[in-house]
PDB file of C-alpha atoms in Angstrom:
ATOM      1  CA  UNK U  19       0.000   0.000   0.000  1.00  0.00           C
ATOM      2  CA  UNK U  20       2.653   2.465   0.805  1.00  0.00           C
ATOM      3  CA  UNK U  21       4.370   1.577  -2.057  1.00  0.00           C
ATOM      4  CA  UNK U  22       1.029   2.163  -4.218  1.00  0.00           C
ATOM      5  CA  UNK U  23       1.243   5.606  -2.532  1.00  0.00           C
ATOM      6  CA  UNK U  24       4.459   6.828  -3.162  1.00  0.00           C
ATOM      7  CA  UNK U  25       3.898   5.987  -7.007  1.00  0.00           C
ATOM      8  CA  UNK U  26       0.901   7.764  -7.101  1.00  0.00           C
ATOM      9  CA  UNK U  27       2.480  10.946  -5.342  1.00  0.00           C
ATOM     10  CA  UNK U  28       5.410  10.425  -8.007  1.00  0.00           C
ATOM     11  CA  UNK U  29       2.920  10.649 -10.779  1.00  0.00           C
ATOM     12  CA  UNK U  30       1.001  13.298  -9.083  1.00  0.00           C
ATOM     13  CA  UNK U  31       4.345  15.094  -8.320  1.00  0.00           C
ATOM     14  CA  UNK U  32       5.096  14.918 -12.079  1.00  0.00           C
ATOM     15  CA  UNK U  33       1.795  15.763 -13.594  1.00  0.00           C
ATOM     16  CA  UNK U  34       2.080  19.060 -10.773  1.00  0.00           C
ATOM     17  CA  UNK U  35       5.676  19.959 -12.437  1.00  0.00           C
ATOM     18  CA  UNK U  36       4.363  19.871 -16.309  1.00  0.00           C
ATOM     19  CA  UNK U  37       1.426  21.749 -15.128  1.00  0.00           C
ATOM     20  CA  UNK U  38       3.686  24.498 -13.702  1.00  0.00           C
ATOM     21  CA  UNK U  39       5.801  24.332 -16.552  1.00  0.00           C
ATOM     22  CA  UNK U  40       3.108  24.690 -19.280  1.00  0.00           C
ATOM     23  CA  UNK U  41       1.710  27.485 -17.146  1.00  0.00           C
ATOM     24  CA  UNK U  42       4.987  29.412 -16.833  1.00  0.00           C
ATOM     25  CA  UNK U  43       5.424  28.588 -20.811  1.00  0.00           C
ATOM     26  CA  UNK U  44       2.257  30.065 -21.250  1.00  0.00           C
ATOM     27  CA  UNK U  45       2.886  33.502 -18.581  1.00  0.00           C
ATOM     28  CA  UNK U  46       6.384  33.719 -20.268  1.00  0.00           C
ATOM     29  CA  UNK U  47       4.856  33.981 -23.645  1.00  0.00           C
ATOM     30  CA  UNK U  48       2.016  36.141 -22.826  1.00  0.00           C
ATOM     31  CA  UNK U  49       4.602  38.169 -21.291  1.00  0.00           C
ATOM     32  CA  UNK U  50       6.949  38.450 -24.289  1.00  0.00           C
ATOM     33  CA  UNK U  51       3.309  39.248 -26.744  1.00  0.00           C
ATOM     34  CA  UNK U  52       2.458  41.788 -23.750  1.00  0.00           C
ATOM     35  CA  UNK U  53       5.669  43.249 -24.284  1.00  0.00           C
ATOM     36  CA  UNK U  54       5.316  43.420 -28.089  1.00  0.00           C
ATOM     37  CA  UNK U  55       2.468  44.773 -27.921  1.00  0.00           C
ATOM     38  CA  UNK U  56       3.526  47.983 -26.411  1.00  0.00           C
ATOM     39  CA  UNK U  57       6.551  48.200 -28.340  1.00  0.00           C
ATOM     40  CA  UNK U  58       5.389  50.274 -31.413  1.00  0.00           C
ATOM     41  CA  UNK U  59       6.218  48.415 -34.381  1.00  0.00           C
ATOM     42  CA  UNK U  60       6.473  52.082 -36.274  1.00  0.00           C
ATOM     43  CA  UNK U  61       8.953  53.292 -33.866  1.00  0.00           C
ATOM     44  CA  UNK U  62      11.556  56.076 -35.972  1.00  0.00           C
ATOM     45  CA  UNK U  63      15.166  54.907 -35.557  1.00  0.00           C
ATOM     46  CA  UNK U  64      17.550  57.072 -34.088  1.00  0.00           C
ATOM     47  CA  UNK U  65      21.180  56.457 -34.088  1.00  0.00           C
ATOM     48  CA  UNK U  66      23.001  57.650 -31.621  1.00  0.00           C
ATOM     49  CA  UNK U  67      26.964  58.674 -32.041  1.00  0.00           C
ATOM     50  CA  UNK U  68      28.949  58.624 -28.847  1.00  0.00           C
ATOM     51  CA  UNK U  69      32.660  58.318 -27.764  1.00  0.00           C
ATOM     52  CA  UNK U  70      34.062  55.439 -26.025  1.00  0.00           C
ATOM     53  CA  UNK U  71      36.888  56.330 -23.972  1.00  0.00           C
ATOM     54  CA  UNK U  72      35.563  59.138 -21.535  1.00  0.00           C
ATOM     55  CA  UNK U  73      34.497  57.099 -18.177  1.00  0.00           C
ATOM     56  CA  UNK U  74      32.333  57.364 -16.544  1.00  0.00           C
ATOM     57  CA  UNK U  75      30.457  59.331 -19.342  1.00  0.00           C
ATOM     58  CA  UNK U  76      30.804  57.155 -22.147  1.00  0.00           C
ATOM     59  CA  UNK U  77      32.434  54.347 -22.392  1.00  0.00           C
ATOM     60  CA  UNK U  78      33.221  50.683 -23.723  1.00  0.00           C
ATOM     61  CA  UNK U  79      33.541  48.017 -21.049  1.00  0.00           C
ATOM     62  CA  UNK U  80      35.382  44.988 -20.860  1.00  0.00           C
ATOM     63  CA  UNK U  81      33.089  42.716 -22.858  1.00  0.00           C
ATOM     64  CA  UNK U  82      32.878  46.082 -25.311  1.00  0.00           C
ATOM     65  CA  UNK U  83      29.639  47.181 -24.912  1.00  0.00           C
ATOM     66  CA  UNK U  84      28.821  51.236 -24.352  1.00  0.00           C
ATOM     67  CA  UNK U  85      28.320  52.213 -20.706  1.00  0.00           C
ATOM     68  CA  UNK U  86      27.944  55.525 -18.868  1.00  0.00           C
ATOM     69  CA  UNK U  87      26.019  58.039 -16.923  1.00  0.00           C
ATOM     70  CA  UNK U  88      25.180  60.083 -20.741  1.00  0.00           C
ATOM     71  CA  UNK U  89      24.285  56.345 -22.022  1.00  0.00           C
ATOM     72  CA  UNK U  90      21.955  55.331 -19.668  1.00  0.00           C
ATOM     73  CA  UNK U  91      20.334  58.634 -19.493  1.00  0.00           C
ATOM     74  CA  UNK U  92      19.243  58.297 -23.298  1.00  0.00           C
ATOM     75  CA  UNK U  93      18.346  54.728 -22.244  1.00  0.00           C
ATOM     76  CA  UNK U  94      15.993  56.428 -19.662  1.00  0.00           C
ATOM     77  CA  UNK U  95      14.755  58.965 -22.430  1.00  0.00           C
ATOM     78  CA  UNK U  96      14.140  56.210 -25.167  1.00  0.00           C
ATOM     79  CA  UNK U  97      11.794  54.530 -22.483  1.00  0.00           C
ATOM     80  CA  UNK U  98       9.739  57.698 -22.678  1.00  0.00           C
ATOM     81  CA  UNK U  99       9.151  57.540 -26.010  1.00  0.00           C
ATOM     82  CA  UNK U 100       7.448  55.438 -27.560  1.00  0.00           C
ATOM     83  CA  UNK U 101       7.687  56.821 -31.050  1.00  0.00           C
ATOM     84  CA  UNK U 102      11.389  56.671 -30.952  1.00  0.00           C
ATOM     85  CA  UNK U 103      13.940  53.605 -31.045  1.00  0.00           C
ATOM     86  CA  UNK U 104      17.102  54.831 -29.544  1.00  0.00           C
ATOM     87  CA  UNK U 105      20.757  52.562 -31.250  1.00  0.00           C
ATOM     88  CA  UNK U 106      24.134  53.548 -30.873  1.00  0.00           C
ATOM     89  CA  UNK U 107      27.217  53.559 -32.584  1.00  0.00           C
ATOM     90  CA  UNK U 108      30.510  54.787 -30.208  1.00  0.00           C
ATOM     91  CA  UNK U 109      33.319  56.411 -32.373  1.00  0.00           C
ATOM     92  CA  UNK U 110      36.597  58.327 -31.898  1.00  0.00           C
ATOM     93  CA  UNK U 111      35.466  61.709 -29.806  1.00  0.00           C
ATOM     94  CA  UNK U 112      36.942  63.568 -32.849  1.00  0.00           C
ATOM     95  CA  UNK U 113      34.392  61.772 -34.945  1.00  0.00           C
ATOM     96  CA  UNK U 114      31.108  62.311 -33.042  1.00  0.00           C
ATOM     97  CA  UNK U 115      30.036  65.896 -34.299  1.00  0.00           C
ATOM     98  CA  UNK U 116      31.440  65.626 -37.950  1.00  0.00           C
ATOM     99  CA  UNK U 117      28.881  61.939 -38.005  1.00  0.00           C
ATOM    100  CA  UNK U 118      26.097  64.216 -37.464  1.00  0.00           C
ATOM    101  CA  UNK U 119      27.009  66.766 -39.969  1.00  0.00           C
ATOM    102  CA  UNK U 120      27.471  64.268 -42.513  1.00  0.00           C
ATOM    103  CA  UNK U 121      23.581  62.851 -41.473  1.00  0.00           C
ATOM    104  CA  UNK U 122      25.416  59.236 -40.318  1.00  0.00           C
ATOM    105  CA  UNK U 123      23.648  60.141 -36.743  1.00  0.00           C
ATOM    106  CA  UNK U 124      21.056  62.325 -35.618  1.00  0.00           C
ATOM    107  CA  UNK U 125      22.172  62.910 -31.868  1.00  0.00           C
ATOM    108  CA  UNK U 126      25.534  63.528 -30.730  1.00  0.00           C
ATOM    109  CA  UNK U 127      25.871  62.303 -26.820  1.00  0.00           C
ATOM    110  CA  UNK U 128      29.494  63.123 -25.308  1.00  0.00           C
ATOM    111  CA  UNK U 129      29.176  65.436 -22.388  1.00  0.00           C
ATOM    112  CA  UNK U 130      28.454  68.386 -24.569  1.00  0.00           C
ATOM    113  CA  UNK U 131      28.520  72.101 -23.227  1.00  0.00           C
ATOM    114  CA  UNK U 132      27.216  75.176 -25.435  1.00  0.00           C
ATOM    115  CA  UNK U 133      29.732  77.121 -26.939  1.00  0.00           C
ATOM    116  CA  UNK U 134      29.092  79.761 -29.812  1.00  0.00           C
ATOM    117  CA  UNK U 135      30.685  77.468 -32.784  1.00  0.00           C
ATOM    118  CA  UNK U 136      28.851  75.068 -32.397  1.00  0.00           C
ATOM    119  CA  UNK U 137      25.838  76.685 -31.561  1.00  0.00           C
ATOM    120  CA  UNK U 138      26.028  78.694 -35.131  1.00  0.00           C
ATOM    121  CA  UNK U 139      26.351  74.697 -36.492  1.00  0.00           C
ATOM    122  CA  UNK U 140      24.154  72.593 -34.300  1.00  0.00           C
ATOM    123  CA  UNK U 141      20.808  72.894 -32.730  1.00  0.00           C
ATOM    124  CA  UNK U 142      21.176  72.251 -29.009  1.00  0.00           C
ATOM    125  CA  UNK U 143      18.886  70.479 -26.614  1.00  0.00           C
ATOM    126  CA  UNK U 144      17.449  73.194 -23.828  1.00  0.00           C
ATOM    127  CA  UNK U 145      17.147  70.586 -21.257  1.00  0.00           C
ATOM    128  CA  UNK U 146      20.600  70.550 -19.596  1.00  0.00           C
ATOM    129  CA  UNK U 147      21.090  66.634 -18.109  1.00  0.00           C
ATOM    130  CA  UNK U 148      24.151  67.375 -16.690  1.00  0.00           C
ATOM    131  CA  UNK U 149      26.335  70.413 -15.625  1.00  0.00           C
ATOM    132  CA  UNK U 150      30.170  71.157 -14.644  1.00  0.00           C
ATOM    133  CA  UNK U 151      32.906  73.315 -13.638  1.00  0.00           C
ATOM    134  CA  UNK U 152      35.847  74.553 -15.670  1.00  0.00           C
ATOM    135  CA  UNK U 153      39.267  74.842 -13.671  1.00  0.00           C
ATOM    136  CA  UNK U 154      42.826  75.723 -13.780  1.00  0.00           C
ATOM    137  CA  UNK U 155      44.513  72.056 -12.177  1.00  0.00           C
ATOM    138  CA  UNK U 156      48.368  71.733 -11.949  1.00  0.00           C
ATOM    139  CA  UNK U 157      50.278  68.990 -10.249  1.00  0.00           C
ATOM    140  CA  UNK U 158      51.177  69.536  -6.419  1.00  0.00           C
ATOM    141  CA  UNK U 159      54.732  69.220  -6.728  1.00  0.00           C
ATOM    142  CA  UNK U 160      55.269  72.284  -9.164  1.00  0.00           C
ATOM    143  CA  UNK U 161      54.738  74.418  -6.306  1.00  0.00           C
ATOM    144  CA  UNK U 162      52.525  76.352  -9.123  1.00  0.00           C
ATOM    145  CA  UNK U 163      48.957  78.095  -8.582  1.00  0.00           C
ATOM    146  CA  UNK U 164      46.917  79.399 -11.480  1.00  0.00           C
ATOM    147  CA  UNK U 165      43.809  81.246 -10.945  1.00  0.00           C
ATOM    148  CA  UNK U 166      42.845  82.740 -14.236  1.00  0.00           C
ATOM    149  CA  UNK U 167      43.961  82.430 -18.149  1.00  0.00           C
ATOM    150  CA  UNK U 168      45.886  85.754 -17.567  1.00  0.00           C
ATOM    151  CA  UNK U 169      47.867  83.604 -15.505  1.00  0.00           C
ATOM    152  CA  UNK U 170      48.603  81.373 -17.909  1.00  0.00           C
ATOM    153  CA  UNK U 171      50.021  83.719 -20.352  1.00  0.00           C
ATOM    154  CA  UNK U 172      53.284  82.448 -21.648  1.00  0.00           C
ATOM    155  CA  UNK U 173      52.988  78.469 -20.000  1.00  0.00           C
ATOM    156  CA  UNK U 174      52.074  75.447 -22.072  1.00  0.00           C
ATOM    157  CA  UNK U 175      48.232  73.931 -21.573  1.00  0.00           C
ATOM    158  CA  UNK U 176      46.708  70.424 -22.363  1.00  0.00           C
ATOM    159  CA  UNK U 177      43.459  70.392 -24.628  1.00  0.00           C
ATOM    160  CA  UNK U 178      41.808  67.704 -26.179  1.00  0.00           C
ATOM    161  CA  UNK U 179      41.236  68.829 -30.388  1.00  0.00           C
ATOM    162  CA  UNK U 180      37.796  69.661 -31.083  1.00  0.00           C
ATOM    163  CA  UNK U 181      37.080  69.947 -27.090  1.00  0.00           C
ATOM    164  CA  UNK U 182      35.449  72.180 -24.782  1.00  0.00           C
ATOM    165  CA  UNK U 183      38.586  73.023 -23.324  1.00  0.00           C
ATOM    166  CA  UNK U 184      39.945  74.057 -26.772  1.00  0.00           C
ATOM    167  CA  UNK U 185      37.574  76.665 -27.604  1.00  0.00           C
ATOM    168  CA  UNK U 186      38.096  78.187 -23.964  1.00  0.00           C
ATOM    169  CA  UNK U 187      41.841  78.412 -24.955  1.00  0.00           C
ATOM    170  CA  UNK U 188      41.597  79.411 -29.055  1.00  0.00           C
ATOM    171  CA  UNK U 189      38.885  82.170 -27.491  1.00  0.00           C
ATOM    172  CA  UNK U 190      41.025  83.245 -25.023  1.00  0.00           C
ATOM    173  CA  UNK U 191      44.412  83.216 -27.933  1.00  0.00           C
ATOM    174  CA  UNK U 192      42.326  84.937 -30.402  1.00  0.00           C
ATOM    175  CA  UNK U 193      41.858  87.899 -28.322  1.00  0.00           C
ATOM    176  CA  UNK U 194      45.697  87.946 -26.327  1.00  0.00           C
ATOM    177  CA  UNK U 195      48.372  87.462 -29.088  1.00  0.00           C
ATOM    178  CA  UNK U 196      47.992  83.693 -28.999  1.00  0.00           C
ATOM    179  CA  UNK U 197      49.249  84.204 -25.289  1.00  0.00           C
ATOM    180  CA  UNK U 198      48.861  80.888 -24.275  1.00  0.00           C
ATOM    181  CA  UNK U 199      50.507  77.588 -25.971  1.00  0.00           C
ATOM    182  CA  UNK U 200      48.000  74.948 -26.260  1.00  0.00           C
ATOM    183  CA  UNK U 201      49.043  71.857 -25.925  1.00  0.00           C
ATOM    184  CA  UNK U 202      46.843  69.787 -28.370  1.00  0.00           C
ATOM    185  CA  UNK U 203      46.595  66.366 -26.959  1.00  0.00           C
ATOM    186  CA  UNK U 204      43.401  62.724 -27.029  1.00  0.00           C
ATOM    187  CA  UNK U 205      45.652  62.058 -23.524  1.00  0.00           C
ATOM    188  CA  UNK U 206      43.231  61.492 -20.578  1.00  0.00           C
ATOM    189  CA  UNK U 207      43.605  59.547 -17.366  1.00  0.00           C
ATOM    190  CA  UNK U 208      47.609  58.688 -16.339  1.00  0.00           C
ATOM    191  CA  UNK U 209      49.312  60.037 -19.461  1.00  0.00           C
ATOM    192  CA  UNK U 210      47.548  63.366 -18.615  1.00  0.00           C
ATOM    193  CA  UNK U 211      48.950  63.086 -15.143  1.00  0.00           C
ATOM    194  CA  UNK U 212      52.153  62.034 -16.051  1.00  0.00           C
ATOM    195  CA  UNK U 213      51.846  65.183 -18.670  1.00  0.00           C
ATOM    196  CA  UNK U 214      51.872  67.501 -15.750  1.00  0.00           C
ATOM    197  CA  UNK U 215      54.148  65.966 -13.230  1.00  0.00           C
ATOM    198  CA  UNK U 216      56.792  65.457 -16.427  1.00  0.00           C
ATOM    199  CA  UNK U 217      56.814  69.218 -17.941  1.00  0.00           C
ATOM    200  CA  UNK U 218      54.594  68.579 -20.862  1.00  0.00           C
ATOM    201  CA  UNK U 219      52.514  70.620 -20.311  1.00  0.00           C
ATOM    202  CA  UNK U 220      52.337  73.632 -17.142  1.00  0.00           C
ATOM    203  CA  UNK U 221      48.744  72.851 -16.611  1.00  0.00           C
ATOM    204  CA  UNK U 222      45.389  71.418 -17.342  1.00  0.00           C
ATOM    205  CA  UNK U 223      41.491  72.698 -17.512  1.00  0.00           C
ATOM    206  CA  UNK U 224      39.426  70.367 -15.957  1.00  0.00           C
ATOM    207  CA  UNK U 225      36.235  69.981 -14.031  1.00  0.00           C
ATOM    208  CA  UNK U 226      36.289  69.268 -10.465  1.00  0.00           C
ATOM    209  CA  UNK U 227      34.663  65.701 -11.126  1.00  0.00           C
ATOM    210  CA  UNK U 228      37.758  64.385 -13.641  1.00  0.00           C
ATOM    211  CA  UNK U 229      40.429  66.062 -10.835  1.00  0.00           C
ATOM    212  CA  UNK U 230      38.880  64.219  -8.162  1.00  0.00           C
ATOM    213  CA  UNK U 231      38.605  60.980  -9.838  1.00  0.00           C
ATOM    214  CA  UNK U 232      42.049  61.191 -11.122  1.00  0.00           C
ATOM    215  CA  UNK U 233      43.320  62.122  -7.408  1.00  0.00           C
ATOM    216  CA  UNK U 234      41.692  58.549  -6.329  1.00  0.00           C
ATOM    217  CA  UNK U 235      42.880  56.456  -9.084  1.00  0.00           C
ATOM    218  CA  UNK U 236      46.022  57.729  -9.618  1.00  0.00           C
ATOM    219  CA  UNK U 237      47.062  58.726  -6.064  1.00  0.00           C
ATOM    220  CA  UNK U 238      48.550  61.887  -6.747  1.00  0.00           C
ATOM    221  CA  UNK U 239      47.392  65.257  -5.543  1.00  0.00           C
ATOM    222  CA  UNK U 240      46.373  67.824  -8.581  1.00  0.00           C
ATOM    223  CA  UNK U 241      45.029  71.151  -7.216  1.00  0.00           C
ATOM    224  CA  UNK U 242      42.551  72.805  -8.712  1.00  0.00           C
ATOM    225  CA  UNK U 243      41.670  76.450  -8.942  1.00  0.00           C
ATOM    226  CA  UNK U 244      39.573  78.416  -6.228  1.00  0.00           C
ATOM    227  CA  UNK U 245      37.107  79.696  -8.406  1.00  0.00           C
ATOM    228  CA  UNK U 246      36.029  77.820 -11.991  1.00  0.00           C
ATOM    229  CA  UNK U 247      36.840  79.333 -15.262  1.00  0.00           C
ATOM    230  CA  UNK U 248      33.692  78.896 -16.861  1.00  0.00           C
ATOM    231  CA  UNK U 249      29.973  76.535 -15.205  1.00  0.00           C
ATOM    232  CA  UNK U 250      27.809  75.320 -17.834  1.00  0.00           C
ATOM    233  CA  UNK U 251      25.259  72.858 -18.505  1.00  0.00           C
ATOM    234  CA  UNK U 252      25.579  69.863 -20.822  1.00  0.00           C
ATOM    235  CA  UNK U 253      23.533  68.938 -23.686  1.00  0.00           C
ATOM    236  CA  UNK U 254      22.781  66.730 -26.068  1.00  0.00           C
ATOM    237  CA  UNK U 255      23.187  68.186 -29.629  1.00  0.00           C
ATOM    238  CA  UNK U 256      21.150  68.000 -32.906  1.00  0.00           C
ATOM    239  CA  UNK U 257      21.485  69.015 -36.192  1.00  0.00           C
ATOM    240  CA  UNK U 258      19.591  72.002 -37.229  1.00  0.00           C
ATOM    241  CA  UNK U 259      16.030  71.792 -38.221  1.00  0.00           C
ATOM    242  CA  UNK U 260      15.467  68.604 -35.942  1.00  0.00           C
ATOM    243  CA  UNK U 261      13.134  69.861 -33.592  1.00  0.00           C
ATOM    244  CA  UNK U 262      10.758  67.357 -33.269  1.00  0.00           C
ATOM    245  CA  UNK U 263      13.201  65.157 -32.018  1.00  0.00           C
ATOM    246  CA  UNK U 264      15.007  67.647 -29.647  1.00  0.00           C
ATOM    247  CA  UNK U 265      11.468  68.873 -28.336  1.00  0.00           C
ATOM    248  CA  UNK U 266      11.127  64.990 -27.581  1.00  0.00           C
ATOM    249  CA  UNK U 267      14.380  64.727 -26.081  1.00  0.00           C
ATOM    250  CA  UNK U 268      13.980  67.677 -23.584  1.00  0.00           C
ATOM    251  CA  UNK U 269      10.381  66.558 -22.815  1.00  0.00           C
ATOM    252  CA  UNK U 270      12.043  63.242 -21.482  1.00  0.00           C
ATOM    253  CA  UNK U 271      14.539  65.027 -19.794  1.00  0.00           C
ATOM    254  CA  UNK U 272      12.395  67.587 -17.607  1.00  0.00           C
ATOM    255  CA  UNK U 273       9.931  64.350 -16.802  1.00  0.00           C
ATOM    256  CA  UNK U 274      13.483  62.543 -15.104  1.00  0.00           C
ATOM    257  CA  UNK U 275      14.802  65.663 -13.761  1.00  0.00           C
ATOM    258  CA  UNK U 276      10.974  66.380 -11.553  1.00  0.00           C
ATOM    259  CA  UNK U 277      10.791  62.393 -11.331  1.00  0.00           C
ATOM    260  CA  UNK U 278      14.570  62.541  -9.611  1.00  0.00           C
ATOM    261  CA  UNK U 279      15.685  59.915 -11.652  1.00  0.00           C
ATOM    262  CA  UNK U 280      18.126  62.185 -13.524  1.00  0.00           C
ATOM    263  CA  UNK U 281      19.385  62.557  -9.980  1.00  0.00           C
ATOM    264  CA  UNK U 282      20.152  59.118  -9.210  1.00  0.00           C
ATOM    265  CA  UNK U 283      21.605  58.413 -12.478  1.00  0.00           C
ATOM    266  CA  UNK U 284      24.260  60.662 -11.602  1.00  0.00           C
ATOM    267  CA  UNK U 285      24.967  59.589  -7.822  1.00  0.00           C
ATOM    268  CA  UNK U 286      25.239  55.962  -9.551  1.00  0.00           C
ATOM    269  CA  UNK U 287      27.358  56.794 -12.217  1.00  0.00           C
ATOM    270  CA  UNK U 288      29.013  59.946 -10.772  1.00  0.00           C
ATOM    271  CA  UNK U 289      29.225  59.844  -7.465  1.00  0.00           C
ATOM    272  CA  UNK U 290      27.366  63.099  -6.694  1.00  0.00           C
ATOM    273  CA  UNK U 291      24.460  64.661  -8.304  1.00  0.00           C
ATOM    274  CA  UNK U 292      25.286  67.334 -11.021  1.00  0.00           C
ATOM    275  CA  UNK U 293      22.282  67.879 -12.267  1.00  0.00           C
ATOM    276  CA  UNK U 294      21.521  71.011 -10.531  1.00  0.00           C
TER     277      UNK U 294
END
């Protein structure tokens, strides 16, 4: 008899188990139709051109796949809209702004802060996701402080080509004699350090963020200057007559920002929130 019972609890057992199964078969593919269902089938493509080399911001990881605080933002935005279907393609920094001239993207995603150039070229976004500092950093052991650009009249400065930085500097040139010699350099992270410590260059203009992180991971001690140079917001950038899909963009952006997910994004990926 007991053995009767056990064999009958066996086959019970079993029948229970395919049951379960063919009911999670059946929740998992109602799930995945659910899911199909509110993906719109008519959704505009929009590819997306972004570095790979500027961590935390944008970057490739070790399995090569694009990561960062501006990447998952735009993840958060896609979400938002339904009539959009966000893909990427991560290029050379150099690369990202001429891809959308030439039409081969329609956003450009790379920490972007206004400046008049591109402004006359590009239609910004008006929803800043992002903002940061400009300063004067030098390493410790010059025993050098800089405070302004007058001060560095005469002394030799890193800048990335195409950059931010750049246009602070040529701005600055164009109006003092070429005053200041700009050293044009892609170095970021230890070569930049070893730039300053070594002679290459008398100085660097960074935000407070990259001379923190660079104090941590590189254990040196590069001082930055009391007050910035120049605080702006960051953007992403369109080409002109694109509208629709910057109106979009910002929309997405304001709903994260009053949501506070804009603000967590940043802690995560950041360490702090920079949004404000």
């Amino acid at each position: 008899m007991k053995k009767l019972l056990k064999s009958g609890f066996v086959k019970f057992g079993l029948l229970s188990l395919a049951a379960t199964a063919v009911l999670a078969a059946c929740g998992s593919a109602e799930a995945t139709e659910e899911a199909a269902a509110t993906t719109n089938p008519d959704a505009e493509t929009v590819i997306v051109g972004t570095g790979n080399a500027y961590q935390p911001f944008v970057y490739l990881d070790k399995n090569e796949d694009l990561q960062g605080y501006d990447i998952e933002v735009l993840k958060a935005v896609d979400e938002k809209l339904d009539q959009y279907n966000f893909e990427y393609e991560s290029m050379d920094f150099k690369n990202v702004l001429t891809s959308l001239s030439a039409g081969k993207v329609r956003l450009a995603a790379h920490n972007f802060a206004y400046n008049d150039e591109r402004g006359a070229k590009y239609l910004y976004g008006e929803e800043a996701y992002n903002t940061y500092a400009h300063h004067i950093v030098v390493d410790e052991s010059t025993g050098q402080v800089y405070q302004s650009l007058d001060d560095l009249q005469g002394k030799k400065v890193f800048a990335a080509p195409a950059s931010e930085v750049a246009y602070i500097l040529e701005t600055y040139n164009a109006e003092n004699n070429d005053a200041i010699e700009i050293v044009y350099s892609e170095a970021s992270g230890e070569l930049l350090v070893q730039g300053l410590q070594n002679g290459t260059a008398d100085a660097a203009i960074l935000t407070k963020f990259d001379t923190n992180k660079y104090n941590e991971q590189f254990n040196v001690n590069l001082q930055a200057s009391d007050e910035a140079l120049k605080t702006a917001g960051i953007f992403y950038i369109f080409n002109k007559g694109d509208e629709e899909l910057q109106t979009a963009v910002d929309g997405a952006i304001k709903e994260l920002r009053d949501e506070g997910t804009l603000s967590d994004l940043s802690i995560e990926f950041l360490g702090d929130d920079y949004t404000k």
